[in-house]
PDB file of N, CA and C in Angstrom:
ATOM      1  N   UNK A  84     -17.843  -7.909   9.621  1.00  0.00           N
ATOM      2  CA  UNK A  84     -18.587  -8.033   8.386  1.00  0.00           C
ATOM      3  C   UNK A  84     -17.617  -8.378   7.259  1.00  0.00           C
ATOM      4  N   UNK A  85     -17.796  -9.057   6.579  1.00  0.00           N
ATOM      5  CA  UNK A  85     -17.168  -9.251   5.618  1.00  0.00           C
ATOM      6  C   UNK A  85     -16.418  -8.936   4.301  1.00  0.00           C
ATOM      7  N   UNK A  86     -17.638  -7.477   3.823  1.00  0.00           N
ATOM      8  CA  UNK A  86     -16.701  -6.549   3.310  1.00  0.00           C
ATOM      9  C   UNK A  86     -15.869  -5.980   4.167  1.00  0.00           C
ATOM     10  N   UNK A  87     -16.062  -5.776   5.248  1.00  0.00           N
ATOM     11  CA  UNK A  87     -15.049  -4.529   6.343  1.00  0.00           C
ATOM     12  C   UNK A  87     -13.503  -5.690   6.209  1.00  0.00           C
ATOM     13  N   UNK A  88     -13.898  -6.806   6.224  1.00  0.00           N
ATOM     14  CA  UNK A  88     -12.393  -7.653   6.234  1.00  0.00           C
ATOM     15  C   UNK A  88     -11.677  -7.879   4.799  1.00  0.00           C
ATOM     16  N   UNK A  89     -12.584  -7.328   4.016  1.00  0.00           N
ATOM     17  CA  UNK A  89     -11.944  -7.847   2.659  1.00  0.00           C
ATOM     18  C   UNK A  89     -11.173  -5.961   2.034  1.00  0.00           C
ATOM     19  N   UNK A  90     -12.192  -5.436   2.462  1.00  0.00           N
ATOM     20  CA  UNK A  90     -11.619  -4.006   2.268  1.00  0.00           C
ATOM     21  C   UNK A  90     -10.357  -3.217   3.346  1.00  0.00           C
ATOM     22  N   UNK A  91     -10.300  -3.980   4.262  1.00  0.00           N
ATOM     23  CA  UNK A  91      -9.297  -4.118   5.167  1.00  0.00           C
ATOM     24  C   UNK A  91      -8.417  -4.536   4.394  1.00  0.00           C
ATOM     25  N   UNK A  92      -8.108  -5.824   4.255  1.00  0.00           N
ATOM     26  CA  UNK A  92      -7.091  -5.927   3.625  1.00  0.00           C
ATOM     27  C   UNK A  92      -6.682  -5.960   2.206  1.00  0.00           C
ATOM     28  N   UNK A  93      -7.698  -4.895   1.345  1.00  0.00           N
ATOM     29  CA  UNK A  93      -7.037  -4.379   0.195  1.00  0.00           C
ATOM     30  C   UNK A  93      -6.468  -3.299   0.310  1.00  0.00           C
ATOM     31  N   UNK A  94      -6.947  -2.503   1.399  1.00  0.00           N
ATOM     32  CA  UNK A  94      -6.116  -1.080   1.653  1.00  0.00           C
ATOM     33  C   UNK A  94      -4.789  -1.341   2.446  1.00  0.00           C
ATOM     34  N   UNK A  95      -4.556  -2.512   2.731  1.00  0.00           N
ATOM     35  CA  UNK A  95      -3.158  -2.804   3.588  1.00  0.00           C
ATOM     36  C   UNK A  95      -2.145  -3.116   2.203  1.00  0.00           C
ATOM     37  N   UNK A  96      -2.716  -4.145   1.256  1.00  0.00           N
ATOM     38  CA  UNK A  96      -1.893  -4.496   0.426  1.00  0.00           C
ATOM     39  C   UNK A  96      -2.001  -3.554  -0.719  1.00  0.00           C
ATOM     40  N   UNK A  97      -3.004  -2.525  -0.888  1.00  0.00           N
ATOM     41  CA  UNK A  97      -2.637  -1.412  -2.214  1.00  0.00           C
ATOM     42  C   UNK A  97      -1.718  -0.400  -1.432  1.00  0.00           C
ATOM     43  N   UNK A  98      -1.831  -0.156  -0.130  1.00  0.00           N
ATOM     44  CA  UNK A  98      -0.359   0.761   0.387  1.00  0.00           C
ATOM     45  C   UNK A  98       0.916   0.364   0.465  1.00  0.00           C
ATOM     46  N   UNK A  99       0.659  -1.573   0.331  1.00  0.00           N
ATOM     47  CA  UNK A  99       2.056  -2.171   0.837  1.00  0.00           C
ATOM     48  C   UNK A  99       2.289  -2.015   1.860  1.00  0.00           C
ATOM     49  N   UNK A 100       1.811  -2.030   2.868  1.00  0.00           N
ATOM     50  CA  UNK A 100       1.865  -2.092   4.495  1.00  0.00           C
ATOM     51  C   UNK A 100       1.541  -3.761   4.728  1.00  0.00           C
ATOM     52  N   UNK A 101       2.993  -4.237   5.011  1.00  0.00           N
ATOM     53  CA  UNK A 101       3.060  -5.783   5.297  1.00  0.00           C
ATOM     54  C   UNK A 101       2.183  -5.637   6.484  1.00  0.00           C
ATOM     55  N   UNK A 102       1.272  -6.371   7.194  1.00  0.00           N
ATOM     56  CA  UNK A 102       1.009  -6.181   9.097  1.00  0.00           C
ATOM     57  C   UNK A 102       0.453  -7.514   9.176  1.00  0.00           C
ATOM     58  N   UNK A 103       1.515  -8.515   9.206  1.00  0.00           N
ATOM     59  CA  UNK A 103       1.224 -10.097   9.573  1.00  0.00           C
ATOM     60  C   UNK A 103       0.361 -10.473  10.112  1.00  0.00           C
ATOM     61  N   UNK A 104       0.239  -9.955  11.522  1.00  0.00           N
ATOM     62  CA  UNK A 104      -0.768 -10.139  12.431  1.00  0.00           C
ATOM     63  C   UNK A 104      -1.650  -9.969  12.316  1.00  0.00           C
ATOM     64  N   UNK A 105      -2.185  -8.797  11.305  1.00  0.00           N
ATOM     65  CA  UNK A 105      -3.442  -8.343  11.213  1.00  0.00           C
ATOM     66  C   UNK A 105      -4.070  -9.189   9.700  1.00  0.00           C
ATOM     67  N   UNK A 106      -3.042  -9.424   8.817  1.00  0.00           N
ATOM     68  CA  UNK A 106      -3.886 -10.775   8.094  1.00  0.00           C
ATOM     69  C   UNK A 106      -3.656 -11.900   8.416  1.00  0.00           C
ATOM     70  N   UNK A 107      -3.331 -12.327   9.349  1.00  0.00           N
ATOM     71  CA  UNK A 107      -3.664 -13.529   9.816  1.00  0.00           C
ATOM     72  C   UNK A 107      -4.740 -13.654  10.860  1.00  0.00           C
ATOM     73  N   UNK A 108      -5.095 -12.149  11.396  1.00  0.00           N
ATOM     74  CA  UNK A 108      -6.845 -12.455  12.115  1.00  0.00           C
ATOM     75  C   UNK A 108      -7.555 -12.092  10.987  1.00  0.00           C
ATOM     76  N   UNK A 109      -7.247 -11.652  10.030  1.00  0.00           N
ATOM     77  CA  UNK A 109      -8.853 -11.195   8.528  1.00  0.00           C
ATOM     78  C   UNK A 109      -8.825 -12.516   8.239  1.00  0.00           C
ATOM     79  N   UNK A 110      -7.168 -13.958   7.889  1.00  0.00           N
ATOM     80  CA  UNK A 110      -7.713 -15.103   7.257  1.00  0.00           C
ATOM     81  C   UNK A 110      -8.622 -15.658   8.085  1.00  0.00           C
ATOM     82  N   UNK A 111      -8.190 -15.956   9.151  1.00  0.00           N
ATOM     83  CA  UNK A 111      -9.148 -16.696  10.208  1.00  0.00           C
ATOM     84  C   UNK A 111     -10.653 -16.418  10.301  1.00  0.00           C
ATOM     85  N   UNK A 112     -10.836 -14.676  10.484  1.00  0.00           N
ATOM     86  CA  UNK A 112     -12.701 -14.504  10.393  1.00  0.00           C
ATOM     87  C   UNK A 112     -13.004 -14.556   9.047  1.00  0.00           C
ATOM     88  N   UNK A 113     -12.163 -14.087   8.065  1.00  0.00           N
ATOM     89  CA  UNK A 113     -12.702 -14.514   6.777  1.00  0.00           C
ATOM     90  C   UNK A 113     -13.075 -16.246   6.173  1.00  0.00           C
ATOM     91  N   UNK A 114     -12.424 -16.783   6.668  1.00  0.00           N
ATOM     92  CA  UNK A 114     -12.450 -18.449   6.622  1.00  0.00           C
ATOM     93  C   UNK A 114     -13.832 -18.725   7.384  1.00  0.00           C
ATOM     94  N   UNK A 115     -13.941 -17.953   8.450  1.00  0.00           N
ATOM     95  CA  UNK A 115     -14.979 -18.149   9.107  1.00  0.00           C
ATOM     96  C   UNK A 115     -16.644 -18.221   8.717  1.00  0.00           C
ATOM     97  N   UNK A 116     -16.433 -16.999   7.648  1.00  0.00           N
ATOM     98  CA  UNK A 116     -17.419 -16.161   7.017  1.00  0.00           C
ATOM     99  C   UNK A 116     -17.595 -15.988   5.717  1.00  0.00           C
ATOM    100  N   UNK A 117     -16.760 -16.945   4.902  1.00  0.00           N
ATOM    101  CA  UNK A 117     -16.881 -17.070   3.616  1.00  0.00           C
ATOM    102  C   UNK A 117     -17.630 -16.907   3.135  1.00  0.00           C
ATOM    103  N   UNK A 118     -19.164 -17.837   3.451  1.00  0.00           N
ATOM    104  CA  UNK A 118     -20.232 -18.234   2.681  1.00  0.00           C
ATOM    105  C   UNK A 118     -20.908 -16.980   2.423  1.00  0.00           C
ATOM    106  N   UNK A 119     -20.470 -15.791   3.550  1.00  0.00           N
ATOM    107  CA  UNK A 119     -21.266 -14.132   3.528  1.00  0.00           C
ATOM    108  C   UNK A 119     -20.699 -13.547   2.265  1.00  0.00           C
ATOM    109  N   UNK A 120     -19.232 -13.537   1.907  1.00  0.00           N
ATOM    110  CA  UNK A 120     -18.819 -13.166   1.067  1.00  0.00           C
ATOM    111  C   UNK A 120     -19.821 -12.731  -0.160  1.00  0.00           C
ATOM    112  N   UNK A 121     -19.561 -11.627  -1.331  1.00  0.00           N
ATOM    113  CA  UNK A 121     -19.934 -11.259  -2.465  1.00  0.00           C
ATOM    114  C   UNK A 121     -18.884 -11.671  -2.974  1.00  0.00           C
ATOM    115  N   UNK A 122     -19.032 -11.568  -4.102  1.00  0.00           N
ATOM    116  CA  UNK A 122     -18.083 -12.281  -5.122  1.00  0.00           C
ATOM    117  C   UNK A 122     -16.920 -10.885  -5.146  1.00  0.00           C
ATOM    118  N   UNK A 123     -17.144  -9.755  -5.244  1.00  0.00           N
ATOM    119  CA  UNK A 123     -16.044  -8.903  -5.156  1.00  0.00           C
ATOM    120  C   UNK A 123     -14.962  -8.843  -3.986  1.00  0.00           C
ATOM    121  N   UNK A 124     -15.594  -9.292  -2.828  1.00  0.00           N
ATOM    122  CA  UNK A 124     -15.509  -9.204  -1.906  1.00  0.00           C
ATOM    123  C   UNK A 124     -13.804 -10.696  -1.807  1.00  0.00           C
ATOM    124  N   UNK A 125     -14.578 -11.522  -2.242  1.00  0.00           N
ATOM    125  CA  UNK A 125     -13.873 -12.612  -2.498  1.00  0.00           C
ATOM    126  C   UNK A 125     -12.080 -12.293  -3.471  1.00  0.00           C
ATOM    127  N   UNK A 126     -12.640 -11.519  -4.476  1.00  0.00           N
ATOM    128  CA  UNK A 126     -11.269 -11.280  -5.684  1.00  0.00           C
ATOM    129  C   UNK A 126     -10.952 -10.295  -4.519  1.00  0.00           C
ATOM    130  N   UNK A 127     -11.059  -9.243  -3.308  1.00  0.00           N
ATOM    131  CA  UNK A 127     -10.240  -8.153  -2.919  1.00  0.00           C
ATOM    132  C   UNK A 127      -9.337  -9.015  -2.113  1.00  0.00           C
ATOM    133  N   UNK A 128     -10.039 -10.149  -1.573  1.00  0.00           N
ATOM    134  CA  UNK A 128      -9.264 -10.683  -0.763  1.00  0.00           C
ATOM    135  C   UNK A 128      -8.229 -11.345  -0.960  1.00  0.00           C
ATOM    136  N   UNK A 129      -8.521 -12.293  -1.955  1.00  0.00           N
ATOM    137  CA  UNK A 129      -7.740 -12.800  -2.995  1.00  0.00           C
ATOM    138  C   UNK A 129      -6.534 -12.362  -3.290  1.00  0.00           C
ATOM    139  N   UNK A 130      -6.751 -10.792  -4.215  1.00  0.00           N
ATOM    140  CA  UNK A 130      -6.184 -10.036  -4.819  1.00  0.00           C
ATOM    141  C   UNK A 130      -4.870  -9.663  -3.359  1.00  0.00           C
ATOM    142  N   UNK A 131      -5.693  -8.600  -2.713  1.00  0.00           N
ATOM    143  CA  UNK A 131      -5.010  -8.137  -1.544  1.00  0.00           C
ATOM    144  C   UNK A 131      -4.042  -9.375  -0.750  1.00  0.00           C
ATOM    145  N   UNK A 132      -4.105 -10.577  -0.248  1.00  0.00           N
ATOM    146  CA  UNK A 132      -3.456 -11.742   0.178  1.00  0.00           C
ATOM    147  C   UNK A 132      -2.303 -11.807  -0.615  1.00  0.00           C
ATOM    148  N   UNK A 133      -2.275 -11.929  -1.878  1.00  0.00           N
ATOM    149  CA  UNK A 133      -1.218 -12.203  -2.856  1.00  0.00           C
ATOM    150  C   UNK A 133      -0.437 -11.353  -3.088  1.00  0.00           C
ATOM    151  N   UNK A 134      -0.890 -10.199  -3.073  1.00  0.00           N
ATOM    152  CA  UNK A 134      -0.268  -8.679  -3.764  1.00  0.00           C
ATOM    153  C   UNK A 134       0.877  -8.393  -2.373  1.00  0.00           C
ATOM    154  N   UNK A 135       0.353  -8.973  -1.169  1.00  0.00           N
ATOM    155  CA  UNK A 135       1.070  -8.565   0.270  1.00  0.00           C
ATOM    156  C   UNK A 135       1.963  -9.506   0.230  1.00  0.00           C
ATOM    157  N   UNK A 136       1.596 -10.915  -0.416  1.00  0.00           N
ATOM    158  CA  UNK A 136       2.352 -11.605   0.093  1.00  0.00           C
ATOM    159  C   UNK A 136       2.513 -12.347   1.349  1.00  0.00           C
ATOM    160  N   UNK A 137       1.236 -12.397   0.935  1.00  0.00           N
ATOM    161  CA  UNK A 137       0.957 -13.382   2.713  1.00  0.00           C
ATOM    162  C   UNK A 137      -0.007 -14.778   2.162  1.00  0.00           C
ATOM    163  N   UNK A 138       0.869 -15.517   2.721  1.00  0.00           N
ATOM    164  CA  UNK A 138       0.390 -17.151   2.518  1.00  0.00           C
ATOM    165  C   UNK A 138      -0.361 -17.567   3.382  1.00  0.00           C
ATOM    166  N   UNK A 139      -2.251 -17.537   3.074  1.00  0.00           N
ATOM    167  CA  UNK A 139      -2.826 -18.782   3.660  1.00  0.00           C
ATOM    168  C   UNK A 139      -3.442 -19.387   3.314  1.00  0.00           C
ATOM    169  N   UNK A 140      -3.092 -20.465   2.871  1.00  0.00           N
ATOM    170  CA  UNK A 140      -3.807 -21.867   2.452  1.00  0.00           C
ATOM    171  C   UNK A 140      -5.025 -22.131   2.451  1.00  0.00           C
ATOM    172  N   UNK A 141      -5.554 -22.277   3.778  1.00  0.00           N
ATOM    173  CA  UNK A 141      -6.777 -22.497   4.307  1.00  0.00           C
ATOM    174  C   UNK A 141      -8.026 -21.041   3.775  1.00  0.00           C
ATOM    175  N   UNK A 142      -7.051 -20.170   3.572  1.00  0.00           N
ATOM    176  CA  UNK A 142      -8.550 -19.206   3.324  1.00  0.00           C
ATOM    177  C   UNK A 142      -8.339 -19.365   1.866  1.00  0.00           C
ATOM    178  N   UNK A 143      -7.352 -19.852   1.005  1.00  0.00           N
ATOM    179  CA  UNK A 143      -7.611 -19.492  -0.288  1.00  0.00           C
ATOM    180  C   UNK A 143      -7.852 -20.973  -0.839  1.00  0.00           C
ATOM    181  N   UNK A 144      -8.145 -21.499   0.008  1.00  0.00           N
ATOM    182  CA  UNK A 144      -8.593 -23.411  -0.100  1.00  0.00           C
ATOM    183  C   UNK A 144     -10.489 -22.657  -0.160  1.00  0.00           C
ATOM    184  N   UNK A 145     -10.803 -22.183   0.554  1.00  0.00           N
ATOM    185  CA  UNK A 145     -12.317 -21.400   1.253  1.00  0.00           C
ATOM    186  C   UNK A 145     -12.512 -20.746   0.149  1.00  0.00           C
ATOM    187  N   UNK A 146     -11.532 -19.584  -0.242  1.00  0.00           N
ATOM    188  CA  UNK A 146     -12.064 -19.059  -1.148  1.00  0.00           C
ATOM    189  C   UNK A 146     -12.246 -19.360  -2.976  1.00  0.00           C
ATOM    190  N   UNK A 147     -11.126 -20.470  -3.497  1.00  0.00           N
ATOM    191  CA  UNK A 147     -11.565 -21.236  -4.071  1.00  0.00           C
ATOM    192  C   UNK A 147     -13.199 -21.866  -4.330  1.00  0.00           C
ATOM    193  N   UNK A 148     -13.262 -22.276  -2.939  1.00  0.00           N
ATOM    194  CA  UNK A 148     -14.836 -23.653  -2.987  1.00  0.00           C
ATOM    195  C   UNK A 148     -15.284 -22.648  -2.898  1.00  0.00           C
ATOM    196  N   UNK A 149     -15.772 -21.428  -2.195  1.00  0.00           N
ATOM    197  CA  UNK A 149     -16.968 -20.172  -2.508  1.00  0.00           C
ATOM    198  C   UNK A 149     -16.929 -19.603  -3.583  1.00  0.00           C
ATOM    199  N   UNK A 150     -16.002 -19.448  -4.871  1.00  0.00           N
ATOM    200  CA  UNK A 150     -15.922 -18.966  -5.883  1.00  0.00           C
ATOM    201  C   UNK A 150     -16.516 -20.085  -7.089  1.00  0.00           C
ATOM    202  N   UNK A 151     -15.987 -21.179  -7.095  1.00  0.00           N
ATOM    203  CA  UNK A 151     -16.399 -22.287  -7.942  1.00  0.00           C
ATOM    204  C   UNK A 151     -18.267 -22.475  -7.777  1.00  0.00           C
ATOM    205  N   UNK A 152     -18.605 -22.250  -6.520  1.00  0.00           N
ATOM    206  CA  UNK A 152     -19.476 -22.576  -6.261  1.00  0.00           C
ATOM    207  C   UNK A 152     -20.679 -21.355  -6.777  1.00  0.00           C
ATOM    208  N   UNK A 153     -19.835 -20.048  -7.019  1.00  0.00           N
ATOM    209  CA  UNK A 153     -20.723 -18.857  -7.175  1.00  0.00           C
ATOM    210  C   UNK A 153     -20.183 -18.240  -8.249  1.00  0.00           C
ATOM    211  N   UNK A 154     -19.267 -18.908  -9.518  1.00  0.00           N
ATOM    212  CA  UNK A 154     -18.635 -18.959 -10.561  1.00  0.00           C
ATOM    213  C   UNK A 154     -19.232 -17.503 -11.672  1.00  0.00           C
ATOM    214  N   UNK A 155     -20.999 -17.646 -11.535  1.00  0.00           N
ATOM    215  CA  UNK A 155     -21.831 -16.947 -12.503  1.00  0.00           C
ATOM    216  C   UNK A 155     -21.566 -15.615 -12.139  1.00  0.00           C
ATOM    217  N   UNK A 156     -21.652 -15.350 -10.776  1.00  0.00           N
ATOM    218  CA  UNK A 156     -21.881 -14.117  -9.729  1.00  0.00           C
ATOM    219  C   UNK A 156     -20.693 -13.217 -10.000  1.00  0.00           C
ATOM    220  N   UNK A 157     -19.523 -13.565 -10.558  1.00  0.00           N
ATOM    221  CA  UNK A 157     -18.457 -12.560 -10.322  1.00  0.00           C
ATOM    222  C   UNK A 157     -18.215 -11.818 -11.878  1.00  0.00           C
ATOM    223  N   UNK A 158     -18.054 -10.737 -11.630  1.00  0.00           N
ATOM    224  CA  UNK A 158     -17.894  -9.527 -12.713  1.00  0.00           C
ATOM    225  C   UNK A 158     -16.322 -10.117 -13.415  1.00  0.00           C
ATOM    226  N   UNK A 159     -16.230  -9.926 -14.309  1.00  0.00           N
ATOM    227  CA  UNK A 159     -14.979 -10.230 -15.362  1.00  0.00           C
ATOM    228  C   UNK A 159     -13.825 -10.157 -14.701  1.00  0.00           C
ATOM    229  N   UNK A 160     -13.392  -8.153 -14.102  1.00  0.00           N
ATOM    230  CA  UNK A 160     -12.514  -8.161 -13.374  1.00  0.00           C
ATOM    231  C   UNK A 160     -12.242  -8.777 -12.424  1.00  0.00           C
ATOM    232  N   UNK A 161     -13.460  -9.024 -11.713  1.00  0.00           N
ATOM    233  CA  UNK A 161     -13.100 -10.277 -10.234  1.00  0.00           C
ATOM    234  C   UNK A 161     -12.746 -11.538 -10.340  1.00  0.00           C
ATOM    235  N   UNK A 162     -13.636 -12.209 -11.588  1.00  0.00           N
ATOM    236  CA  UNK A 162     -12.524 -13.544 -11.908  1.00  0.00           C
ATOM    237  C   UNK A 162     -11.649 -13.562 -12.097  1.00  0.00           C
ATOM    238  N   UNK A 163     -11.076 -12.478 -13.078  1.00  0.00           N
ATOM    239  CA  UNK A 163      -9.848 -12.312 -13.462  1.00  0.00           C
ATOM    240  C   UNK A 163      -9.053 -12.308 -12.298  1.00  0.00           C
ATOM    241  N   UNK A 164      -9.033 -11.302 -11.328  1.00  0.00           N
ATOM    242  CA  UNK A 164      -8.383 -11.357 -10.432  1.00  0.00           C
ATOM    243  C   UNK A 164      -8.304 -12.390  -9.258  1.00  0.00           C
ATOM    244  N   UNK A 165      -9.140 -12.819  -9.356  1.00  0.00           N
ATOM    245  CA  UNK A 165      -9.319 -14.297  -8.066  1.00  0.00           C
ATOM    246  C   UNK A 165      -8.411 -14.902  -9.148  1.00  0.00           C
ATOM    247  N   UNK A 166      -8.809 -15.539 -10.370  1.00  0.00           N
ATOM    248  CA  UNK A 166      -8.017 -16.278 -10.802  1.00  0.00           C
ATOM    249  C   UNK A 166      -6.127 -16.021 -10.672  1.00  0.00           C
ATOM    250  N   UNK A 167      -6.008 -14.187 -11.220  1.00  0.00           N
ATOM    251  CA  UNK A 167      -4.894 -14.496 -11.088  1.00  0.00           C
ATOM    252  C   UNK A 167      -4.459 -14.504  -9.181  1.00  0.00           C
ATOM    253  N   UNK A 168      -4.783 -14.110  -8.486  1.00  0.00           N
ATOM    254  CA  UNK A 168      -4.297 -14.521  -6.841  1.00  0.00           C
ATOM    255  C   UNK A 168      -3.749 -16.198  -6.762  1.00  0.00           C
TER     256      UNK A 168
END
């Protein structure tokens, strides 16, 4: 589910627990499952990806076009934070 992957990996990157492997299977089903995304859902991921320090292109290419596209939907803090990711 899609929050379970986005809240996954905000609790990896608010502990600072690098675990490569394990965001690189959340980018992949998250890329997968974008369009399910909530807009919060979108800035944790965002947020969490960047804060860890883990580079992927392709989901933040995804999460870009699902955010632009659902621009109205996100609460202040969540733009803010997608934007800054």
């Amino acid at each position: 589910k899609p929050q379970e992957l986005a809240n996954t990996a905000w609790a990896f990157a608010a502990l600072g627990v690098p675990a490569p492997q394990l965001f690189d299977a959340i980018a992949r089903e998250s890329e997968q499952r974008i369009g399910s995304f909530k807009p919060q859902g979108l800035a944790n991921t965002a947020w969490a990806f960047t804060t860890i320090g883990m580079r992927a292109p392709q989901l933040f290419d995804a999460i870009a076009r699902e955010s632009e596209q659902r621009i109205d939907s996100f609460m202040p803090q969540g733009l803010a934070n997608t934007a800054w990711a």
